[in-house]
mmCIF file of C-alpha atoms in Angstrom:
data_model
loop_
_atom_site.group_PDB
_atom_site.id
_atom_site.type_symbol
_atom_site.label_atom_id
_atom_site.label_comp_id
_atom_site.label_asym_id
_atom_site.label_seq_id
_atom_site.Cartn_x
_atom_site.Cartn_y
_atom_site.Cartn_z
ATOM 1 C CA MET B 257 0.000 0.000 0.000
ATOM 2 C CA LEU B 258 1.260 3.461 -0.868
ATOM 3 C CA SER B 259 2.023 5.748 2.064
ATOM 4 C CA GLN B 260 1.293 9.478 2.086
ATOM 5 C CA ILE B 261 4.927 10.153 1.131
ATOM 6 C CA ASP B 262 4.710 7.721 -1.798
ATOM 7 C CA ARG B 263 1.584 9.451 -3.090
ATOM 8 C CA GLN B 264 3.108 12.880 -2.548
ATOM 9 C CA ILE B 265 6.246 11.927 -4.477
ATOM 10 C CA ILE B 266 4.084 10.939 -7.461
ATOM 11 C CA ARG B 267 2.046 14.120 -7.137
ATOM 12 C CA SER B 268 5.190 16.265 -6.845
ATOM 13 C CA TRP B 269 6.730 14.898 -10.048
ATOM 14 C CA TYR B 270 3.434 15.403 -11.850
ATOM 15 C CA THR B 271 3.191 19.043 -10.782
ATOM 16 C CA HIS B 272 6.877 19.597 -11.533
ATOM 17 C CA LEU B 273 7.086 17.933 -14.970
ATOM 18 C CA VAL B 274 3.620 17.348 -16.405
ATOM 19 C CA GLU B 275 1.370 20.107 -15.122
ATOM 20 C CA PRO B 276 3.408 22.991 -16.629
ATOM 21 C CA ARG B 277 3.032 21.419 -20.076
ATOM 22 C CA LEU B 278 -0.722 21.136 -19.638
ATOM 23 C CA ALA B 279 -1.187 24.633 -18.219
ATOM 24 C CA PRO B 280 -1.685 26.336 -21.625
ATOM 25 C CA PHE B 281 -4.605 24.022 -22.370
ATOM 26 C CA HIS B 282 -6.529 24.174 -19.115
ATOM 27 C CA SER B 283 -6.499 26.057 -15.852
ATOM 28 C CA LYS B 284 -6.835 24.493 -12.399
ATOM 29 C CA GLY B 285 -6.775 27.617 -10.271
ATOM 30 C CA PRO B 286 -4.425 30.577 -9.984
ATOM 31 C CA ARG B 287 -0.942 30.326 -11.429
ATOM 32 C CA LEU B 288 1.552 29.826 -8.623
ATOM 33 C CA THR B 289 4.543 32.079 -9.135
ATOM 34 C CA GLY B 290 6.040 31.861 -5.664
ATOM 35 C CA PRO B 291 8.595 29.431 -4.240
ATOM 36 C CA ARG B 292 8.171 25.671 -4.112
ATOM 37 C CA ILE B 293 8.129 24.685 -0.442
ATOM 38 C CA ALA B 294 8.164 21.169 1.039
ATOM 39 C CA VAL B 295 7.447 20.310 4.661
ATOM 40 C CA ILE B 296 8.368 16.795 5.776
ATOM 41 C CA GLY B 297 7.893 15.479 9.253
ATOM 42 C CA ASN B 298 5.605 14.245 11.977
ATOM 43 C CA CYS B 299 1.976 14.915 12.834
ATOM 44 C CA GLN B 300 2.669 18.666 13.057
ATOM 45 C CA ALA B 301 3.898 18.906 9.462
ATOM 46 C CA PHE B 302 0.476 19.299 7.811
ATOM 47 C CA GLY B 303 -0.467 22.252 10.019
ATOM 48 C CA LEU B 304 2.878 23.883 9.261
ATOM 49 C CA ALA B 305 2.481 23.351 5.525
ATOM 50 C CA TYR B 306 -1.046 24.759 5.621
ATOM 51 C CA ALA B 307 0.151 27.820 7.559
ATOM 52 C CA MET B 308 3.006 28.392 5.099
ATOM 53 C CA LYS B 309 0.558 28.312 2.201
ATOM 54 C CA LEU B 310 -1.573 30.879 4.012
ATOM 55 C CA LEU B 311 1.472 33.079 4.584
ATOM 56 C CA ASP B 312 2.344 32.975 0.879
ATOM 57 C CA PRO B 313 -0.664 32.023 -1.299
ATOM 58 C CA SER B 314 1.560 32.260 -4.403
ATOM 59 C CA ALA B 315 3.776 29.420 -3.150
ATOM 60 C CA ARG B 316 3.361 25.776 -4.047
ATOM 61 C CA VAL B 317 3.501 23.979 -0.702
ATOM 62 C CA SER B 318 3.677 20.192 -0.347
ATOM 63 C CA HIS B 319 3.347 18.119 2.800
ATOM 64 C CA PHE B 320 5.241 14.851 3.273
ATOM 65 C CA SER B 321 4.176 12.788 6.302
ATOM 66 C CA ALA B 322 7.089 10.805 7.766
ATOM 67 C CA ILE B 323 4.888 8.581 9.905
ATOM 68 C CA ALA B 324 3.839 5.487 7.932
ATOM 69 C CA LYS B 325 6.370 3.216 6.234
ATOM 70 C CA THR B 326 7.074 4.017 2.598
ATOM 71 C CA LEU B 327 7.813 2.050 -0.547
ATOM 72 C CA ALA B 328 10.082 4.864 -1.737
ATOM 73 C CA ASP B 329 13.610 4.960 -0.393
ATOM 74 C CA ILE B 330 15.517 7.919 1.022
ATOM 75 C CA LYS B 331 17.350 8.562 -2.271
ATOM 76 C CA LEU B 332 14.115 8.929 -4.241
ATOM 77 C CA LEU B 333 12.720 11.180 -1.524
ATOM 78 C CA ALA B 334 15.849 13.354 -1.652
ATOM 79 C CA LYS B 335 15.689 13.517 -5.472
ATOM 80 C CA THR B 336 12.052 14.613 -5.249
ATOM 81 C CA LEU B 337 12.728 17.234 -2.588
ATOM 82 C CA ALA B 338 15.609 18.612 -4.673
ATOM 83 C CA THR B 339 12.982 20.059 -7.030
ATOM 84 C CA TYR B 340 11.797 22.391 -4.248
ATOM 85 C CA ASP B 341 13.277 25.766 -3.374
ATOM 86 C CA TYR B 342 12.897 25.251 0.381
ATOM 87 C CA VAL B 343 12.699 21.995 2.334
ATOM 88 C CA PHE B 344 11.674 22.163 5.996
ATOM 89 C CA CYS B 345 12.144 18.932 7.927
ATOM 90 C CA HIS B 346 11.412 17.539 11.377
ATOM 91 C CA GLU B 347 13.743 14.945 12.795
ATOM 92 C CA PHE B 348 12.619 11.420 11.910
ATOM 93 C CA LEU B 349 14.336 8.103 12.495
ATOM 94 C CA HIS B 350 14.992 5.032 10.382
ATOM 95 C CA GLY B 351 11.962 2.833 9.903
ATOM 96 C CA HIS B 352 9.599 5.164 8.065
ATOM 97 C CA VAL B 353 11.479 5.875 4.836
ATOM 98 C CA ARG B 354 13.522 2.958 3.529
ATOM 99 C CA GLY B 355 17.257 3.524 3.769
ATOM 100 C CA GLY B 356 17.411 6.286 6.322
ATOM 101 C CA GLY B 357 15.945 9.085 8.374
ATOM 102 C CA SER B 358 16.303 12.853 8.492
ATOM 103 C CA ALA B 359 20.062 12.649 9.117
ATOM 104 C CA GLU B 360 20.584 10.683 5.905
ATOM 105 C CA LEU B 361 18.268 13.062 4.047
ATOM 106 C CA CYS B 362 20.457 15.997 5.127
ATOM 107 C CA GLU B 363 23.540 14.182 3.822
ATOM 108 C CA LEU B 364 21.899 13.703 0.429
ATOM 109 C CA LEU B 365 20.360 17.171 0.172
ATOM 110 C CA ASP B 366 22.121 20.243 1.507
ATOM 111 C CA LYS B 367 19.084 22.523 1.196
ATOM 112 C CA VAL B 368 17.217 20.807 4.059
ATOM 113 C CA ILE B 369 16.298 23.199 6.880
ATOM 114 C CA MET B 370 15.828 21.240 10.122
ATOM 115 C CA ILE B 371 13.022 22.599 12.309
ATOM 116 C CA PRO B 372 11.877 21.816 15.844
ATOM 117 C CA SER B 373 8.633 20.074 16.633
ATOM 118 C CA ILE B 374 6.754 21.109 19.745
ATOM 119 C CA THR B 375 6.740 18.853 22.784
ATOM 120 C CA PHE B 376 5.274 20.311 25.972
ATOM 121 C CA SER B 377 4.186 18.347 29.039
ATOM 122 C CA ALA B 378 2.952 20.906 31.589
ATOM 123 C CA PHE B 379 -0.739 20.631 30.676
ATOM 124 C CA HIS B 380 -0.619 16.811 30.569
ATOM 125 C CA PRO B 381 1.941 15.701 33.183
ATOM 126 C CA ASP B 382 0.335 12.262 33.535
ATOM 127 C CA LEU B 383 0.504 11.424 29.814
ATOM 128 C CA VAL B 384 3.154 8.900 28.754
ATOM 129 C CA TYR B 385 4.005 6.838 25.683
ATOM 130 C CA LEU B 386 4.709 3.144 26.200
ATOM 131 C CA LEU B 387 7.385 2.103 23.706
ATOM 132 C CA ASP B 388 8.325 -1.564 23.560
ATOM 133 C CA GLU B 389 12.116 -1.853 23.199
ATOM 134 C CA THR B 390 11.791 -5.542 22.299
ATOM 135 C CA ARG B 391 9.769 -4.601 19.193
ATOM 136 C CA GLY B 392 11.765 -1.671 17.830
ATOM 137 C CA HIS B 393 10.133 0.832 20.202
ATOM 138 C CA ALA B 394 6.686 0.085 18.804
ATOM 139 C CA PRO B 395 4.008 1.996 20.738
ATOM 140 C CA THR B 396 1.526 0.145 22.902
ATOM 141 C CA ILE B 397 -1.965 1.090 21.729
ATOM 142 C CA GLY B 398 -4.636 1.577 24.365
ATOM 143 C CA PRO B 399 -8.203 2.878 24.409
ATOM 144 C CA VAL B 400 -6.967 6.375 23.456
ATOM 145 C CA GLY B 401 -4.400 5.295 20.901
ATOM 146 C CA PRO B 402 -0.775 5.773 22.017
ATOM 147 C CA TYR B 403 -1.746 8.043 24.940
ATOM 148 C CA HIS B 404 -1.501 6.417 28.369
ATOM 149 C CA SER B 405 -1.895 7.585 31.945
ATOM 150 C CA ALA B 406 1.213 6.925 34.031
ATOM 151 C CA LEU B 407 -1.048 6.512 37.062
ATOM 152 C CA ALA B 408 -3.207 3.924 35.304
ATOM 153 C CA VAL B 409 -0.168 1.912 34.209
ATOM 154 C CA PHE B 410 1.378 2.138 37.685
ATOM 155 C CA ALA B 411 -1.870 0.999 39.311
ATOM 156 C CA PHE B 412 -2.134 -1.990 36.997
ATOM 157 C CA ARG B 413 1.538 -2.939 37.390
ATOM 158 C CA ARG B 414 1.244 -2.691 41.197
ATOM 159 C CA GLY B 415 -1.904 -4.842 41.323
ATOM 160 C CA LEU B 416 -4.400 -2.156 42.296
ATOM 161 C CA SER B 417 -8.045 -2.599 41.337
ATOM 162 C CA VAL B 418 -9.682 -0.393 38.719
ATOM 163 C CA GLU B 419 -11.532 1.377 41.536
ATOM 164 C CA GLU B 420 -8.281 2.025 43.406
ATOM 165 C CA ALA B 421 -6.748 3.349 40.198
ATOM 166 C CA HIS B 422 -9.761 5.643 39.844
ATOM 167 C CA ALA B 423 -9.121 7.038 43.329
ATOM 168 C CA LEU B 424 -5.642 8.156 42.270
ATOM 169 C CA PHE B 425 -7.019 10.895 40.033
ATOM 170 C CA ASN B 426 -7.229 13.533 42.736
ATOM 171 C CA ARG B 427 -5.340 16.686 43.678
ATOM 172 C CA ASN B 428 -3.492 15.143 46.621
ATOM 173 C CA VAL B 429 -1.938 12.476 44.371
ATOM 174 C CA PHE B 430 -1.008 15.032 41.722
ATOM 175 C CA GLU B 431 0.644 17.182 44.393
ATOM 176 C CA ALA B 432 2.585 14.233 45.798
ATOM 177 C CA LEU B 433 3.912 13.359 42.334
ATOM 178 C CA GLY B 434 4.891 16.914 41.396
ATOM 179 C CA TYR B 435 2.333 17.275 38.618
ATOM 180 C CA PHE B 436 1.926 20.977 39.428
ATOM 181 C CA ASP B 437 5.658 21.642 39.129
ATOM 182 C CA VAL B 438 6.236 20.787 35.469
ATOM 183 C CA TRP B 439 5.806 24.182 33.788
ATOM 184 C CA ASN B 440 9.275 25.676 34.202
ATOM 185 C CA ASP B 441 11.062 22.506 33.135
ATOM 186 C CA ALA B 442 8.768 22.115 30.111
ATOM 187 C CA VAL B 443 9.410 25.702 28.994
ATOM 188 C CA ASN B 444 13.165 25.449 29.571
ATOM 189 C CA GLU B 445 13.419 22.191 27.646
ATOM 190 C CA LEU B 446 11.542 23.621 24.665
ATOM 191 C CA VAL B 447 13.577 26.836 24.618
ATOM 192 C CA GLU B 448 16.950 25.155 25.106
ATOM 193 C CA THR B 449 16.250 22.491 22.491
ATOM 194 C CA GLY B 450 15.263 25.167 19.987
ATOM 195 C CA LYS B 451 18.438 27.127 20.619
ATOM 196 C CA ARG B 452 20.868 24.215 20.848
ATOM 197 C CA LYS B 453 19.673 22.039 17.977
ATOM 198 C CA PHE B 454 17.986 24.450 15.600
ATOM 199 C CA ASP B 455 19.457 27.889 16.354
ATOM 200 C CA MET B 456 15.984 29.253 17.104
ATOM 201 C CA ASP B 457 14.780 31.082 20.208
ATOM 202 C CA LEU B 458 11.126 30.204 20.864
ATOM 203 C CA SER B 459 10.844 32.029 24.202
ATOM 204 C CA SER B 460 8.718 34.915 22.900
ATOM 205 C CA GLU B 461 6.424 32.503 21.038
ATOM 206 C CA ILE B 462 5.900 30.405 24.169
ATOM 207 C CA ALA B 463 5.054 33.539 26.137
ATOM 208 C CA ASN B 464 2.452 34.516 23.523
ATOM 209 C CA TRP B 465 0.964 31.002 23.450
ATOM 210 C CA SER B 466 0.719 30.975 27.245
ATOM 211 C CA ARG B 467 -1.319 34.174 27.209
ATOM 212 C CA ARG B 468 -3.886 32.389 25.043
ATOM 213 C CA GLY B 469 -4.375 29.628 27.602
ATOM 214 C CA VAL B 470 -4.044 25.949 26.749
ATOM 215 C CA PHE B 471 -2.034 25.541 23.558
ATOM 216 C CA MET B 472 -1.592 21.747 23.454
ATOM 217 C CA TYR B 473 -3.975 18.805 22.942
ATOM 218 C CA SER B 474 -1.338 16.389 24.234
ATOM 219 C CA LEU B 475 2.434 16.269 24.670
ATOM 220 C CA VAL B 476 3.042 16.554 20.914
ATOM 221 C CA HIS B 477 -0.162 17.949 19.385
ATOM 222 C CA PRO B 478 -0.270 21.761 19.442
ATOM 223 C CA ARG B 479 -3.258 23.893 18.554
ATOM 224 C CA PRO B 480 -3.367 25.590 15.120
ATOM 225 C CA PHE B 481 -2.220 29.029 16.299
ATOM 226 C CA VAL B 482 1.012 27.465 17.567
ATOM 227 C CA LEU B 483 1.792 26.031 14.135
ATOM 228 C CA PHE B 484 0.911 29.322 12.455
ATOM 229 C CA ASP B 485 3.400 31.183 14.673
ATOM 230 C CA LEU B 486 6.030 28.531 13.988
ATOM 231 C CA ALA B 487 5.497 28.844 10.238
ATOM 232 C CA LYS B 488 6.235 32.584 10.487
ATOM 233 C CA LYS B 489 9.314 31.812 12.569
ATOM 234 C CA PHE B 490 10.569 29.273 10.033
ATOM 235 C CA PHE B 491 9.958 31.670 7.134
ATOM 236 C CA ALA B 492 12.153 34.273 8.821
ATOM 237 C CA HIS B 493 14.788 31.664 9.686
ATOM 238 C CA ALA B 494 14.981 30.555 6.038
ATOM 239 C CA GLY B 495 15.187 34.110 4.719
ATOM 240 C CA LEU B 496 11.825 33.970 2.973
ATOM 241 C CA PRO B 497 10.133 37.353 2.440
ATOM 242 C CA THR B 498 8.175 38.695 5.395
ATOM 243 C CA PRO B 499 4.532 37.822 4.700
ATOM 244 C CA ALA B 500 1.767 40.390 4.804
ATOM 245 C CA PRO B 501 -0.112 40.442 8.142
ATOM 246 C CA ILE B 502 -2.980 37.969 8.232
ATOM 247 C CA ASN B 503 -5.237 36.525 10.909
ATOM 248 C CA GLY B 504 -4.258 32.864 11.072
ATOM 249 C CA ASP B 505 -7.152 32.007 13.391
ATOM 250 C CA TYR B 506 -9.669 33.084 10.765
ATOM 251 C CA TYR B 507 -8.380 30.514 8.264
ATOM 252 C CA ALA B 508 -7.323 27.819 10.734
ATOM 253 C CA ILE B 509 -7.852 24.127 10.023
ATOM 254 C CA ASP B 510 -7.606 22.088 13.215
ATOM 255 C CA ASP B 511 -6.156 18.928 11.733
ATOM 256 C CA LEU B 512 -4.783 17.644 15.046
ATOM 257 C CA GLY B 513 -8.147 18.222 16.728
ATOM 258 C CA ARG B 514 -9.376 15.206 14.762
ATOM 259 C CA ALA B 515 -6.842 12.980 16.509
ATOM 260 C CA GLU B 516 -6.877 11.767 20.109
ATOM 261 C CA ILE B 517 -7.138 14.487 22.757
ATOM 262 C CA PHE B 518 -5.899 13.868 26.289
ATOM 263 C CA PRO B 519 -7.817 15.825 28.921
ATOM 264 C CA ILE B 520 -6.418 18.473 31.213
ATOM 265 C CA TYR B 521 -7.380 17.039 34.583
ATOM 266 C CA PRO B 522 -9.586 19.446 36.597
ATOM 267 C CA PRO B 523 -7.032 20.099 39.379
ATOM 268 C CA ILE B 524 -4.393 20.823 36.726
ATOM 269 C CA GLY B 525 -6.820 23.070 34.859
ATOM 270 C CA GLU B 526 -7.706 24.920 38.055
ATOM 271 C CA TYR B 527 -4.009 25.475 38.733
ATOM 272 C CA PHE B 528 -3.576 27.090 35.297
ATOM 273 C CA GLY B 529 -6.877 28.983 35.457
ATOM 274 C CA VAL B 530 -8.564 27.006 32.681
ATOM 275 C CA GLN B 531 -11.449 24.551 32.484
ATOM 276 C CA GLY B 532 -10.398 20.944 32.992
ATOM 277 C CA SER B 533 -12.201 17.617 32.641
ATOM 278 C CA TYR B 534 -11.724 13.861 32.686
ATOM 279 C CA THR B 535 -13.141 13.440 29.184
ATOM 280 C CA PHE B 536 -10.898 11.578 26.732
ATOM 281 C CA LYS B 537 -11.413 12.072 22.988
ATOM 282 C CA LEU B 538 -10.823 9.185 20.605
ATOM 283 C CA GLU B 539 -9.262 9.563 17.176
ATOM 284 C CA ASN B 540 -11.657 10.374 14.362
ATOM 285 C CA TYR B 541 -10.458 11.303 10.864
ATOM 286 C CA HIS B 542 -13.882 10.798 9.296
ATOM 287 C CA LEU B 543 -15.884 13.703 10.677
ATOM 288 C CA SER B 544 -17.872 13.889 7.444
ATOM 289 C CA SER B 545 -19.611 10.614 8.333
ATOM 290 C CA GLU B 546 -19.591 10.516 12.151
ATOM 291 C CA VAL B 547 -18.958 12.853 15.053
ATOM 292 C CA GLY B 548 -16.547 10.648 16.975
ATOM 293 C CA GLU B 549 -16.473 9.312 20.529
ATOM 294 C CA PHE B 550 -15.604 10.686 23.957
ATOM 295 C CA VAL B 551 -15.090 8.493 27.006
ATOM 296 C CA SER B 552 -15.181 9.096 30.763
ATOM 297 C CA LEU B 553 -12.405 8.376 33.229
ATOM 298 C CA PRO B 554 -14.059 5.203 34.625
ATOM 299 C CA TYR B 555 -14.551 3.826 31.120
ATOM 300 C CA TYR B 556 -11.015 4.756 30.119
ATOM 301 C CA LEU B 557 -9.503 2.985 33.142
ATOM 302 C CA ALA B 558 -11.607 -0.149 32.671
ATOM 303 C CA GLU B 559 -10.569 -0.352 29.007
ATOM 304 C CA CYS B 560 -6.916 0.263 29.921
ATOM 305 C CA TYR B 561 -6.950 -2.717 32.272
ATOM 306 C CA LYS B 562 -8.421 -4.908 29.516
ATOM 307 C CA VAL B 563 -5.592 -3.889 27.198
ATOM 308 C CA TYR B 564 -2.855 -4.191 29.833
ATOM 309 C CA ARG B 565 -3.869 -7.737 30.757
ATOM 310 C CA ARG B 566 -2.892 -8.769 27.221
ATOM 311 C CA CYS B 567 0.465 -6.961 27.322
ATOM 312 C CA THR B 568 3.941 -8.043 28.296
ATOM 313 C CA GLN B 569 5.894 -6.048 30.852
ATOM 314 C CA ALA B 570 8.038 -4.620 28.040
ATOM 315 C CA GLN B 571 4.887 -3.142 26.524
ATOM 316 C CA LEU B 572 4.006 -1.424 29.814
ATOM 317 C CA SER B 573 7.378 0.085 30.583
ATOM 318 C CA HIS B 574 8.242 3.754 30.987
ATOM 319 C CA PRO B 575 11.160 5.325 32.890
ATOM 320 C CA ARG B 576 8.910 7.326 35.206
ATOM 321 C CA ILE B 577 6.783 4.325 36.102
ATOM 322 C CA GLU B 578 9.860 2.156 36.639
ATOM 323 C CA ALA B 579 11.265 4.835 38.976
ATOM 324 C CA TRP B 580 8.061 4.868 41.019
ATOM 325 C CA LEU B 581 7.951 1.080 41.253
ATOM 326 C CA ALA B 582 11.607 0.940 42.325
ATOM 327 C CA ASP B 583 11.021 3.417 45.173
ATOM 328 C CA PRO B 584 9.253 1.798 48.158
ATOM 329 C CA ALA B 585 8.487 5.204 49.637
ATOM 330 C CA ALA B 586 6.827 6.388 46.422
ATOM 331 C CA VAL B 587 4.839 3.156 46.107
ATOM 332 C CA GLY B 588 3.674 3.408 49.704
ATOM 333 C CA ARG B 589 2.698 7.057 49.359
ATOM 334 C CA ILE B 590 0.680 6.475 46.185
ATOM 335 C CA ILE B 591 -1.101 3.398 47.539
ATOM 336 C CA THR B 592 -1.886 5.157 50.832
ATOM 337 C CA LEU B 593 -3.438 8.089 49.011
ATOM 338 C CA ALA B 594 -5.477 5.728 46.830
ATOM 339 C CA GLY B 595 -6.865 4.036 49.926
ATOM 340 C CA GLU B 596 -7.678 7.312 51.661
ATOM 341 C CA ASN B 597 -9.408 8.739 48.597
ATOM 342 C CA LEU B 598 -11.371 5.540 48.073
ATOM 343 C CA ARG B 599 -12.618 5.531 51.662
ATOM 344 C CA LYS B 600 -13.740 9.141 51.242
ATOM 345 C CA GLY B 601 -15.541 8.302 48.001
ATOM 346 C CA LEU B 602 -13.305 10.600 45.971
ATOM 347 C CA LEU B 603 -13.880 9.004 42.570
ATOM 348 C CA PRO B 604 -14.055 11.837 39.989
ATOM 349 C CA ALA B 605 -16.469 11.398 37.089
#
């Protein structure tokens, strides 16, 4: 089966070689006289490409999704991208494109501009990815896709009941685990990574995003206005002309809003002055035919336990959870709080 990159490679060669020859005979929209821009990367790449097109409507902008495995190899991808004037690229590892990742792409094509992707944990300090090292770091898929609650996994690994796991989702547990103390580290990591690896200072952008409230759907899924600001930043970094002012919100497409959304737990939301909930959104890329599904915390936990019973320990491993389990004091504190909350009937809906 062709991946998105495979299809985009075919489309790119058509627009580069065939379409110009057909242009005198038929018109398929306005003639694009601006630069050819390619954006290759993770789940954030489409939103960036869309924003770049909005910033320069005369540009031809193509999106290459380095997520699914391709039939094309890295050399064909590089040859295709060489036809573009600007190539913006997220880091991606071996395993998606045959023959290499972003590092190999940079060796084959010197015009590649590496760009940061946004990872920010302060709004979702309980969210973890479970990557199985015995299967090439394949993600463990649960009821909300690759998104897992560290507390839920800990509770299952430690032998707690679903009801006891439910009792962990309270302010006193979050306080004990430092869930309210993540902001500064999350900001510093994002700023320092941008400076060190990509020669970009994102501090002013983060300040602006913070003023708008919650700017992430999960650790790695930002809201559209974040990607619009990044597109402007990347344009300036690449030396592209300064675009005319435009309201990105007015034209926004919330592509990542169709994917899974991890809730901001109410005590976390209260701490940041925003509305929180325990409502988990499931992935839905077919909004034209159905509205999607949302699940409650009790349902989510019950479904997690069903999944985890079928998993090996390697599929339920994460450094934070291993650290908790290896610390008798931490285990005792968490279990004690679960018992106290359960006795008090503190089981949030």
